[in-house]
Short mmCIF file of C-alpha atoms in Angstrom, two decimals:
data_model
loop_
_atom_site.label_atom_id
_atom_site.label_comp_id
_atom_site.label_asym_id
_atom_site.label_seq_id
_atom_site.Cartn_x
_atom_site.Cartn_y
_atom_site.Cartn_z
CA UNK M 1386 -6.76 2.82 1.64
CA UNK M 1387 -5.24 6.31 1.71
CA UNK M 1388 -3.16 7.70 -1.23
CA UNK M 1389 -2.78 10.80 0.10
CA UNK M 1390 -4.35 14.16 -0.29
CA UNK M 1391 -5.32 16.68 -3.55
CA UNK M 1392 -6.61 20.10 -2.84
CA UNK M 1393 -7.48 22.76 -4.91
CA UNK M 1394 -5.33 21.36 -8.18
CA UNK M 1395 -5.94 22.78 -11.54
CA UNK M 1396 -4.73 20.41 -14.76
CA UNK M 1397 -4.90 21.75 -17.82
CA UNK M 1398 -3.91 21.23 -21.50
CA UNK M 1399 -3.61 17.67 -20.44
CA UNK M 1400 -4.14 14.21 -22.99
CA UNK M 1401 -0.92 12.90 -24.46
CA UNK M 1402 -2.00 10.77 -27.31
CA UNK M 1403 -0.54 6.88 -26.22
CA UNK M 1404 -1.91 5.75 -29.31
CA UNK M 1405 -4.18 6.77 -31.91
CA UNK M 1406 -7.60 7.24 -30.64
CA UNK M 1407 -5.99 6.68 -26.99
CA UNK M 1408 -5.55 9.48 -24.88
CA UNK M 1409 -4.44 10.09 -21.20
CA UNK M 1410 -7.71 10.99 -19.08
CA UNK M 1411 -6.88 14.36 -16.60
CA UNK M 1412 -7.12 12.68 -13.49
CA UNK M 1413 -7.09 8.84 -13.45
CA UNK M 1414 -8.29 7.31 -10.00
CA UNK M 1415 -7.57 3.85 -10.69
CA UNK M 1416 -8.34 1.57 -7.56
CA UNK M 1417 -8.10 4.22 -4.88
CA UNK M 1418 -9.37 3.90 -1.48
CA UNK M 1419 -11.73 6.17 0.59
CA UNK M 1420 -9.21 7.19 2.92
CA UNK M 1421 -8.00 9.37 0.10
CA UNK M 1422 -8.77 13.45 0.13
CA UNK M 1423 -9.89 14.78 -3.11
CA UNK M 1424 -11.75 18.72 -2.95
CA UNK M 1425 -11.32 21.39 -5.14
CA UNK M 1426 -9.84 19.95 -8.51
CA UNK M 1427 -10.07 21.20 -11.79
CA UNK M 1428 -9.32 19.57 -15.26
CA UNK M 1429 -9.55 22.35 -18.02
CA UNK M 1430 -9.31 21.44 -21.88
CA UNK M 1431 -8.14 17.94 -21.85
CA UNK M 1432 -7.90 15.43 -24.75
CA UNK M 1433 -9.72 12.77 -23.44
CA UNK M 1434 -12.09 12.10 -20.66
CA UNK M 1435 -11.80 14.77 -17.27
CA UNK M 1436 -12.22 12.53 -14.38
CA UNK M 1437 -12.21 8.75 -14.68
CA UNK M 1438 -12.47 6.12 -11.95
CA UNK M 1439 -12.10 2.65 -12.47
CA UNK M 1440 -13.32 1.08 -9.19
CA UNK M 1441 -11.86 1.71 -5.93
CA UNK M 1442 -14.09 3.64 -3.02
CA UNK M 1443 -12.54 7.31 -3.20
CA UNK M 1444 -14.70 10.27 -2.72
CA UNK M 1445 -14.43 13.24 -4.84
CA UNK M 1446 -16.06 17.11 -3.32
CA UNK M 1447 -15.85 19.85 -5.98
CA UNK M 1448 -14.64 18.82 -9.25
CA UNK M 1449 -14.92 21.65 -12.64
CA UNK M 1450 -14.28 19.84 -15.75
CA UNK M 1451 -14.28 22.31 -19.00
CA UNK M 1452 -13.87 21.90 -22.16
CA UNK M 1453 -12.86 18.38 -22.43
CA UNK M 1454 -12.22 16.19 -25.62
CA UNK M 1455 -14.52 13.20 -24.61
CA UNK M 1456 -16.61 12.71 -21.71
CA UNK M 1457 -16.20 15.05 -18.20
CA UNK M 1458 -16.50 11.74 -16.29
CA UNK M 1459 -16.52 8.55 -16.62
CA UNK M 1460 -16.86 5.50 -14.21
CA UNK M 1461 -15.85 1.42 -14.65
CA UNK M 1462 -14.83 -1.73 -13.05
CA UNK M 1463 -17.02 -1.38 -9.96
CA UNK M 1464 -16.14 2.23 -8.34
CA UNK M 1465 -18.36 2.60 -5.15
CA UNK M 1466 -17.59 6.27 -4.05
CA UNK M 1467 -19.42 9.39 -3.79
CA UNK M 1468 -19.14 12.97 -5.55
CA UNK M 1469 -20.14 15.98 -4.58
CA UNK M 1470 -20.71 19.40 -6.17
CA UNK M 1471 -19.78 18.46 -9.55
CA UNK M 1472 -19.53 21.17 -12.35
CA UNK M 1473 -18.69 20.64 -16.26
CA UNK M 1474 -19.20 22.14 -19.58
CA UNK M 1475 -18.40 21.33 -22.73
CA UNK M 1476 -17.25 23.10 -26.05
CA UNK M 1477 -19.80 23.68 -28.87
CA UNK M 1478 -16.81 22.22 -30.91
CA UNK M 1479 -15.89 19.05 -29.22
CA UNK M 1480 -16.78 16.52 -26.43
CA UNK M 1481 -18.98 13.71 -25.76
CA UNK M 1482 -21.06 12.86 -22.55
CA UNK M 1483 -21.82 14.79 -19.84
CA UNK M 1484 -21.10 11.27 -17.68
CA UNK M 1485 -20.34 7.72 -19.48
CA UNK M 1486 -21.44 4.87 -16.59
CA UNK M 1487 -20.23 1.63 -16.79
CA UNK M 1488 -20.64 -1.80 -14.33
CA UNK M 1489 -18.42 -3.96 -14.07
CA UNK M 1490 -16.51 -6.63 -16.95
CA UNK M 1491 -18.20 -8.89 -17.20
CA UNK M 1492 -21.47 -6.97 -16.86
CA UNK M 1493 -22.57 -9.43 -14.38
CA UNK M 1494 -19.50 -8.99 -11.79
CA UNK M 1495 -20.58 -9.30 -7.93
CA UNK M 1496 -18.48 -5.83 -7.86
CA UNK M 1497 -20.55 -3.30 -10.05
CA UNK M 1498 -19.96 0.24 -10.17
CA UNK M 1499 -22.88 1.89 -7.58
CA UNK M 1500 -21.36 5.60 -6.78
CA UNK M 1501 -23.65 8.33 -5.41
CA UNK M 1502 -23.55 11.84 -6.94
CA UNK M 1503 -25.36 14.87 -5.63
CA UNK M 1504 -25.55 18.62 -6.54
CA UNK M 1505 -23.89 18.15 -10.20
CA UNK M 1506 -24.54 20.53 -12.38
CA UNK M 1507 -22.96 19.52 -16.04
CA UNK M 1508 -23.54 21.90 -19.35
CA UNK M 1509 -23.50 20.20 -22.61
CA UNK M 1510 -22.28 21.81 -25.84
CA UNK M 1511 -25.46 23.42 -27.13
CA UNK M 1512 -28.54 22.19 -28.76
CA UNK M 1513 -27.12 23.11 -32.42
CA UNK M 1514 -23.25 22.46 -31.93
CA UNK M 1515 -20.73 20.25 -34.00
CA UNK M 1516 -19.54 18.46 -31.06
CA UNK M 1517 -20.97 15.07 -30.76
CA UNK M 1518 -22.49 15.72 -27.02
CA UNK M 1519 -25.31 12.54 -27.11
CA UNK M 1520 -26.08 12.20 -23.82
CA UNK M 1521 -25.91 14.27 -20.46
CA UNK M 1522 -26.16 10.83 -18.97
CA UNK M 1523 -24.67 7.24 -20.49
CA UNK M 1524 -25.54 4.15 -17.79
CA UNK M 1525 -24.34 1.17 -19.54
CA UNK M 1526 -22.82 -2.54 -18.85
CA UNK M 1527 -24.97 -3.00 -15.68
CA UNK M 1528 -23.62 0.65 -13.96
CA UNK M 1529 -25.82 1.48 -10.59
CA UNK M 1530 -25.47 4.20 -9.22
CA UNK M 1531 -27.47 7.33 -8.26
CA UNK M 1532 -27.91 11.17 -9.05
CA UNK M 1533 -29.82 13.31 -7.06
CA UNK M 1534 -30.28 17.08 -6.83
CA UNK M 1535 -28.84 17.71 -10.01
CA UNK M 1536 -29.09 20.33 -12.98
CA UNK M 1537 -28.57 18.54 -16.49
CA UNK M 1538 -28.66 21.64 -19.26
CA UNK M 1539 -28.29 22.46 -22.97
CA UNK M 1540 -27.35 19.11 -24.28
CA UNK M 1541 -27.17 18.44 -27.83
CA UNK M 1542 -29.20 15.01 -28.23
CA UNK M 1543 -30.26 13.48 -25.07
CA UNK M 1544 -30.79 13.94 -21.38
CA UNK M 1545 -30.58 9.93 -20.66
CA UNK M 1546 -30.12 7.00 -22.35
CA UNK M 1547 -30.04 3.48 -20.32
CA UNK M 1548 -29.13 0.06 -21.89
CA UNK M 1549 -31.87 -2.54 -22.07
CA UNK M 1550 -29.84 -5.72 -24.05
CA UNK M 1551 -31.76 -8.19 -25.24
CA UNK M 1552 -30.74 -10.56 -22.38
CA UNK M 1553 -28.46 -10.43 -19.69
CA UNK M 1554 -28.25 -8.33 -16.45
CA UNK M 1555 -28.44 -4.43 -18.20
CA UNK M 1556 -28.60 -1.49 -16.38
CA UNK M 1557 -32.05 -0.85 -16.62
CA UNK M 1558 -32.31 -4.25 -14.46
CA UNK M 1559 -30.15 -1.92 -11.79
CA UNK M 1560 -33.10 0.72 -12.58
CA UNK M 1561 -35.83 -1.44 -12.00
CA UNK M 1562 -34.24 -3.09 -8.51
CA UNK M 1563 -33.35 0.41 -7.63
CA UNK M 1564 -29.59 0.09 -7.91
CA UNK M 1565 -29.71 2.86 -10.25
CA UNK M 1566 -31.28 5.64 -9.21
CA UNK M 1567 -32.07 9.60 -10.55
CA UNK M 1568 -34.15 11.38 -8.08
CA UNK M 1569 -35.00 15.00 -7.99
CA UNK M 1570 -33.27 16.00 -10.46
CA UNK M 1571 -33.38 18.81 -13.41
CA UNK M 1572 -33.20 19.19 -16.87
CA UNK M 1573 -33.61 21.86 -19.03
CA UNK M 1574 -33.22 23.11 -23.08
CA UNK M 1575 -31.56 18.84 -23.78
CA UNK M 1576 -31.88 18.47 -27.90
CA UNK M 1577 -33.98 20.55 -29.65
CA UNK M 1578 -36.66 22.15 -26.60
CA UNK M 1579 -36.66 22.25 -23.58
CA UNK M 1580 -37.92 19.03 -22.05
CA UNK M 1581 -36.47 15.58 -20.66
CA UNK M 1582 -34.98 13.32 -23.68
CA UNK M 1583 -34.64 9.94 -22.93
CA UNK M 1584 -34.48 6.33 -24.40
CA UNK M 1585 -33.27 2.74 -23.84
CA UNK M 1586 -30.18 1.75 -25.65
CA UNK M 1587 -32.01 -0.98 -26.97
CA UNK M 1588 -36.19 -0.05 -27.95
CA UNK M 1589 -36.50 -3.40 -29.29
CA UNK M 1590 -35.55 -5.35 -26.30
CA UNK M 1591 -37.94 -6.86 -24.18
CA UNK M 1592 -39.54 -3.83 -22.30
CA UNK M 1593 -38.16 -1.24 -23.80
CA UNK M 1594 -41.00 1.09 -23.92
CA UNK M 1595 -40.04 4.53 -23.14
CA UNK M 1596 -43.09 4.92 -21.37
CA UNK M 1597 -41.85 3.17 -18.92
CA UNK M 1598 -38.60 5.05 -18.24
CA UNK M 1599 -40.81 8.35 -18.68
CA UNK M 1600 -43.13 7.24 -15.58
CA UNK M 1601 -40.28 6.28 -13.31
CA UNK M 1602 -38.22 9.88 -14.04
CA UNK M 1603 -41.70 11.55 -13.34
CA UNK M 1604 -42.80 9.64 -10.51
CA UNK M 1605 -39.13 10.51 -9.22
CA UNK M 1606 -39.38 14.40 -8.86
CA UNK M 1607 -37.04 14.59 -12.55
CA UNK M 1608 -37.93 18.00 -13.70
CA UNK M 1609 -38.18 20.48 -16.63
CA UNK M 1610 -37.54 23.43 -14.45
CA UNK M 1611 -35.38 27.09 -15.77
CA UNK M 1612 -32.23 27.44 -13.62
CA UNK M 1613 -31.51 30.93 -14.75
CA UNK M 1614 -27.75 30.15 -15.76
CA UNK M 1615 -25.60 32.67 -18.19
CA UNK M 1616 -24.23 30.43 -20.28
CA UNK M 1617 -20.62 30.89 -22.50
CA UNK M 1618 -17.77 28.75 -23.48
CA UNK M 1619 -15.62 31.89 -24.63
CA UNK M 1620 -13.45 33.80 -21.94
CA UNK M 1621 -15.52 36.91 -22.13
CA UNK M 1622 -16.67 36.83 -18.54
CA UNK M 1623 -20.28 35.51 -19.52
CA UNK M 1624 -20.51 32.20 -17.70
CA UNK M 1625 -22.42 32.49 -14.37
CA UNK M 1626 -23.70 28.63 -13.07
CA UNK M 1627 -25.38 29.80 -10.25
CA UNK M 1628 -28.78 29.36 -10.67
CA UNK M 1629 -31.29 32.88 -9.81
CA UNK M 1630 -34.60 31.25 -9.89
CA UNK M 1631 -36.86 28.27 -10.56
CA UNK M 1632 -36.71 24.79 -9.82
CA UNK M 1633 -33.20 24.89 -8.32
CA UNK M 1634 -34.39 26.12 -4.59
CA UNK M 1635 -37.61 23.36 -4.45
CA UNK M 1636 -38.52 20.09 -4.50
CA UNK M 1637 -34.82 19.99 -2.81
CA UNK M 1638 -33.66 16.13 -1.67
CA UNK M 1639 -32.67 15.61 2.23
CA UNK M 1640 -31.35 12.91 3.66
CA UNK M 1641 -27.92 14.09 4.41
CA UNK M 1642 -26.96 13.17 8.22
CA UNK M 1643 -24.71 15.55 10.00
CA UNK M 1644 -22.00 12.54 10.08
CA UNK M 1645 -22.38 11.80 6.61
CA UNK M 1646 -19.38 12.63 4.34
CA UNK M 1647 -22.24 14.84 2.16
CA UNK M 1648 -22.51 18.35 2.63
CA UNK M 1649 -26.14 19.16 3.70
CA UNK M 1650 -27.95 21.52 1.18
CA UNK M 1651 -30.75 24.08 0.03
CA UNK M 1652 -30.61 23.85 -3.46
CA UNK M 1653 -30.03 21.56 -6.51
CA UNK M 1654 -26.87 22.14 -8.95
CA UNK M 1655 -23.47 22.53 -7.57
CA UNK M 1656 -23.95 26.14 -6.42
CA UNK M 1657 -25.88 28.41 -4.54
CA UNK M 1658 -26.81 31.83 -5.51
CA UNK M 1659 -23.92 33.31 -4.04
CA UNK M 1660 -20.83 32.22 -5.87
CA UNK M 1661 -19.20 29.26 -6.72
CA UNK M 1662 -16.08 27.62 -5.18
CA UNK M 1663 -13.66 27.69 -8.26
CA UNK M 1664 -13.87 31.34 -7.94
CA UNK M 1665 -10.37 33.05 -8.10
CA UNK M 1666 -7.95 29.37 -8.22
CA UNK M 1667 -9.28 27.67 -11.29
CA UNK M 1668 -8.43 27.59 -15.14
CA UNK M 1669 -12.23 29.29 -15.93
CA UNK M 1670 -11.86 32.24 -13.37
CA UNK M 1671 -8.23 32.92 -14.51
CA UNK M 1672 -8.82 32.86 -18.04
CA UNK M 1673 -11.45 35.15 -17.96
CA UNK M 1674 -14.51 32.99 -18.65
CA UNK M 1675 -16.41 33.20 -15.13
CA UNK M 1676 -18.13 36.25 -14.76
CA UNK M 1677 -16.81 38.98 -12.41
CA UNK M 1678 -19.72 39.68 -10.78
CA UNK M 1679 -19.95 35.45 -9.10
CA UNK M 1680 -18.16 35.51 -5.73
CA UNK M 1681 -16.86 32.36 -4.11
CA UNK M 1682 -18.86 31.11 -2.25
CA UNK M 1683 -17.83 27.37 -0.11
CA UNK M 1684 -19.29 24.21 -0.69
CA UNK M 1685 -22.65 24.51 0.37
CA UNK M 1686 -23.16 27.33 1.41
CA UNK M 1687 -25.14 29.00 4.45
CA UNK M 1688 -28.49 28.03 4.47
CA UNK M 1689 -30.12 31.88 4.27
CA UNK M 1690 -27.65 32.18 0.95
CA UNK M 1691 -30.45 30.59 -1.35
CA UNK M 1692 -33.15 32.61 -0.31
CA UNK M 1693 -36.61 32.40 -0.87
CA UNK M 1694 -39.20 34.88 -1.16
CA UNK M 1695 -40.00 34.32 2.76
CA UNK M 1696 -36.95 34.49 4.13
CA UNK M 1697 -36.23 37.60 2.15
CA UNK M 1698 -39.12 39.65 2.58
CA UNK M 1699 -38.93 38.81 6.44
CA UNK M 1700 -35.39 40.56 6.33
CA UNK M 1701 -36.88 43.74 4.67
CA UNK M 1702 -35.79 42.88 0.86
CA UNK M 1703 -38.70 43.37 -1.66
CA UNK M 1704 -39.27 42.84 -5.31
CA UNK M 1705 -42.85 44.04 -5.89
CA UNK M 1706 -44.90 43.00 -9.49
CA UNK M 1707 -44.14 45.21 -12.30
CA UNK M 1708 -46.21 47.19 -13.89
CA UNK M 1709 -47.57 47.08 -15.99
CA UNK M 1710 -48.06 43.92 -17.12
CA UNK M 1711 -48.34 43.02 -19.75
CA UNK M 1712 -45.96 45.11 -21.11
CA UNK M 1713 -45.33 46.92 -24.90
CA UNK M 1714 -42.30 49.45 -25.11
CA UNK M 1715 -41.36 49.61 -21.21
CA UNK M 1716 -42.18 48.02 -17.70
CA UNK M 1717 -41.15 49.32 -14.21
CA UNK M 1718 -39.35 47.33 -11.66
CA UNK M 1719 -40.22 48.22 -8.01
CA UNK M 1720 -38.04 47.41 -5.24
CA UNK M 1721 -37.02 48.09 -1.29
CA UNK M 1722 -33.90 47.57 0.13
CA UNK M 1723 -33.49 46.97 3.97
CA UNK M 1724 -29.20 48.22 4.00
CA UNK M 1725 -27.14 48.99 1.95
CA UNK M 1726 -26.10 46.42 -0.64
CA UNK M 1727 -24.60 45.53 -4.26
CA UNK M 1728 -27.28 45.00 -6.36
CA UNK M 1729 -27.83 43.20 -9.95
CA UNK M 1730 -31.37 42.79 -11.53
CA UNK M 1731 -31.23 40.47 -14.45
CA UNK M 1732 -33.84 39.50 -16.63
CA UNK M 1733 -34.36 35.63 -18.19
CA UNK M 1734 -36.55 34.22 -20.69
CA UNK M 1735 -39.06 31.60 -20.16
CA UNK M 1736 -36.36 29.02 -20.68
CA UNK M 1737 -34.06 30.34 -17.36
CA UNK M 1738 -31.62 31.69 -20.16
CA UNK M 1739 -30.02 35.02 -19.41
CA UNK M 1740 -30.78 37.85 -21.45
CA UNK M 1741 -29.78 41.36 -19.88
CA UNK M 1742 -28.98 42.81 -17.02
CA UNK M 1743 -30.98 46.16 -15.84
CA UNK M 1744 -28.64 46.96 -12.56
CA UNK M 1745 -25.24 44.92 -12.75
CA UNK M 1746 -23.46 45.41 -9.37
CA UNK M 1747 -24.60 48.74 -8.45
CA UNK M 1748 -23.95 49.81 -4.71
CA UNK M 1749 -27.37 50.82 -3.82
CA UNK M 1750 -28.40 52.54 -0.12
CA UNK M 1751 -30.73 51.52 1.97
CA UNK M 1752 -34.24 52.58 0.16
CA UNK M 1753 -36.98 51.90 -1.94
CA UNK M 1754 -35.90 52.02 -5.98
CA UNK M 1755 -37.52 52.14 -9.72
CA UNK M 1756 -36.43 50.69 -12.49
CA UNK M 1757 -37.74 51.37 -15.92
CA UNK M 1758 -37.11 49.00 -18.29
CA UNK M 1759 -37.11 49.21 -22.21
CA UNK M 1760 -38.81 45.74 -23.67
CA UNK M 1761 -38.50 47.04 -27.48
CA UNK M 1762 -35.91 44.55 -28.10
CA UNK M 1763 -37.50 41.42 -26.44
CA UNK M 1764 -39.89 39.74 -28.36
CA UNK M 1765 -43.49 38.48 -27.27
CA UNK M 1766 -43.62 35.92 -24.46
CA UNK M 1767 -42.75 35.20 -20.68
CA UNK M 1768 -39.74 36.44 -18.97
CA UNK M 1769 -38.41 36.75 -15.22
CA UNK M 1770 -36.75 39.35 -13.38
CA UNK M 1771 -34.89 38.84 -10.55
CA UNK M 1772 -33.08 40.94 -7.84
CA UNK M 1773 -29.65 39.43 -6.37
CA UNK M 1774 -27.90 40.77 -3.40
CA UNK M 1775 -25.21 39.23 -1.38
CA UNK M 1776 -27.59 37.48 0.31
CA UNK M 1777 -30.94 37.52 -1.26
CA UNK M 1778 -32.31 36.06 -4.71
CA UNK M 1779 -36.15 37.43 -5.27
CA UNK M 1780 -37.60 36.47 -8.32
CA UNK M 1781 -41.00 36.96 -10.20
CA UNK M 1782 -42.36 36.84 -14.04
CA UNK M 1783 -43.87 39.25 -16.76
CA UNK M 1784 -45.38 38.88 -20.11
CA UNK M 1785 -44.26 41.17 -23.24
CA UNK M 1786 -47.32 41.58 -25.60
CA UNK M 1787 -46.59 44.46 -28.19
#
């Protein structure tokens, strides 16, 4: 079925209150076909859920939920679709779920609720927020489904949590018949580290050892990897999802044919390195809260945009080790530029959480540069640096010891 088309739509302030504790979602897909275009969509600081489907087949590419009052989205009643380049974050003040997941009614229906999602990337409230943020993931009354190449960070509680019931078909069932499915996947800095948290719904069921759940995430490429994101949820320009470093350009998931409806990609998350595509129409770049140095950048991106250290150095870009290092009160950051190019050199901690930048946006010649770098203010421990360009993202680490 085709209900039409919805490109690049932004709804905000949306939620009316029906009745207490019952709130209208920002988009509602209730039933809709495949046949239906949906790219580009935005739902900014609604009162309920962003995105909820409640079965149908429709396909969503692109979708930015911020700053919602409940979960950024939320499946039921057998949806069988696919999503794409998914982006959310939440408010340290409010919101639930990254994703709630549920089956069917009754938990058991022949129609069950098996989606495929890849390249999300969903931001939780903050380890130590007020907003009640449990899980980055929910799968509950029987949901499949599956997540792949995915970056799950700075949840409050937990990264997963799957039922296990005491009887009756559950969703870890789906998991162990491989209806559910979470494969390649990141997470990073969920509760109160930085590390996968995960449980059943139910510990005392039948099976429901976490060990168990552990060894399948493990023995599915899950990951605690850094993604190097600048993280805020005020508009003062400091929110930058495009990951610099880490996990984010390996252990990448293929399996994307060219006449699939998936766009075929180099990286995990919903962005590349150079820009993401609700740059300069959406509620976050208008307000002010993206930073001005991201770029758009279209789904996907070109496969030479998430460089590696190969491809770069090939081209004539190079980031050499700093020295010294270990460093005390300064280190110096050597590198060589091939043409001329805007430059930033940012530094993370061990964690892939921003901390400054050394060059932002400088329009640098063609040449070979030095840095000096003050590390009074950091304190003891690992760090990277890492040079962006337009097209390059070179990366390496260095230890402060005072």
């Amino acid at each position: 079925d085709n209900s039409g088309t919805l490109k690049y739509v932004s709804i905000r302030h949306g939620g009316a209150e029906l009745a207490p504790g019952d709130e209208i979602n920002g988009l509602t897909l209730g039933a809709v076909g495949s046949g239906t275009v949906i790219e580009n969509i935005e739902v900014f600081a609604n009162s309920d859920d962003g995105i909820e489907f409640f079965g149908g087949a429709v396909n969503v590419k692109g979708a930015a939920v911020a700053f919602c009052g409940d979960d950024s989205f939320d499946w039921d009643l057998g949806w069988q679709g696919n999503g794409q380049f998914w982006f959310s974050i939440q408010a340290e003040d409010d919101g639930d779920n990254g994703a709630e997941m549920d089956g069917a009614k009754p938990d058991d229906n022949a129609r069950f609720s098996n989606p495929t999602v890849r390249n999300a990337t969903f931001i939780g409230s903050g380890p130590g927020a007020s907003a009640k943020n449990e899980h980055a993931l929910l799968f509950r009354d029987g949901t499949g489904g599956t997540y792949i190449n995915s970056i799950f960070a700075d949840f409050k509680s937990k990264g997963i949590q799957v039922e296990d019931l005491d009887s009756g078909l559950d969703s870890r069932q789906r998991l162990e018949e491989g209806d559910l499915v979470l494969t390649n996947n990141i997470f990073t800095d969920i509760g109160t580290g930085n590390q996968i948290i995960f449980e059943f719904l139910n510990p005392t069921a039948p099976g429901g050892d976490v060990d168990w759940l552990e060894d399948y995430l493990l023995d599915n490429n899950n990951e605690n990897e850094p993604a190097g994101f600048s993280i805020s949820r005020l508009p003062d320009g400091g929110l930058d999802p495009t990951p610099l470093f880490g996990g984010a350009y390996s252990n990448v998931a293929g399996g994307v044919s060219a006449s699939s409806w998936f766009t075929a990609t180099s990286f995990r998350g919903a962005f590349c390195a150079d820009g993401v595509w609700f740059k300069g129409w959406s509620a976050l770049s208008e307000y002010g809260y993206l930073s001005s140095s991201v770029d758009f950048e279209d789904f996907g991106c070109d496969a030479t945009s998430s460089t590696n250290s190969i491809i770069a150095e090939e081209n004539g870009f190079l980031l050499a080790p700093n020295t010294p290092n270990p460093a005390s009160d300064a280190t110096n950051f050597d590198f060589t530029l091939p043409k001329s190019a805007t430059v930033s050199l940012s530094i993370f901690d061990a964690t892939g959480k921003f901390v400054t930048n050394v060059l932002e946006n400088e329009r640098l010649t063609e040449g070979d540069y030095t840095e000096r770098f003050e590390t009074n203010n950091l304190s003891n421990g690992f760090y990277f640096y890492s040079l962006r360009t337009g097209e390059v993202v070179l990366t390496k680490s260095f230890i402060v010891q005072k």
